[in-house]
Amino acid sequence: MNGEALLSDAGWSTGSIWLVILIGGALTYLTRFGGHILISLLGTIPPRASAALDAVPAAVMTAIVAPVLVSGDWPERVAIIVCAILSLRLPLIAVVVIGTAMVAGARALGS
């Protein structure tokens, strides 16, 4: 779906989209600020909370990658598998660039 279809079909105006972006940014800032306040009040993070926070990045990556791996097209699936293998040896930014280039190239070729 392109941006023009979103604006015309769903009834979203440009102002509404900017409002959602600004509210999202404000809520993100407040969440981060609240975390700093909470840590300053507690002094240290309890071990169980620290373990839960350590698990968040893996959970987020799984939530992003798993649906694409299951229901995505072949270019995305191949890129995910190649990136998983490359991530064992290369820095994160290199893996992201390679994966993005693979998917963009495959889509440009019509796959």
Phi, psi and omega in degrees: 000130180268172183295324180294320178295322179296318181292321186274316185286316186272352180080015179279134175262165178298322178297320179296319180295316178297323178297316178298318179297314181294319178294319177299318178296318179296317179294324177296315179298315180296323178296315179294317179297319178298324177297319178295319178296316180299316179295321180293329178283320182279331182089305177223159178274131176300150184303322180292320178293321178296318178296320178294318179293327177293334181276347185298312181302318179295321180293321180293316179298319178296318180294331179277316188277320187302312179298323180291322179294324182279314188243005180281175176280171183298322179302319179293318181297314180296317180298320179296316181293316178298317180294324177298319179289315181295330183294345177285341184237333187253159175293157184304314184297323178294320180295319179296315180297315180296314179298317179296317179295322179297312181293316179297317179296317179295321178292322179293329178278354176092017180280000000 
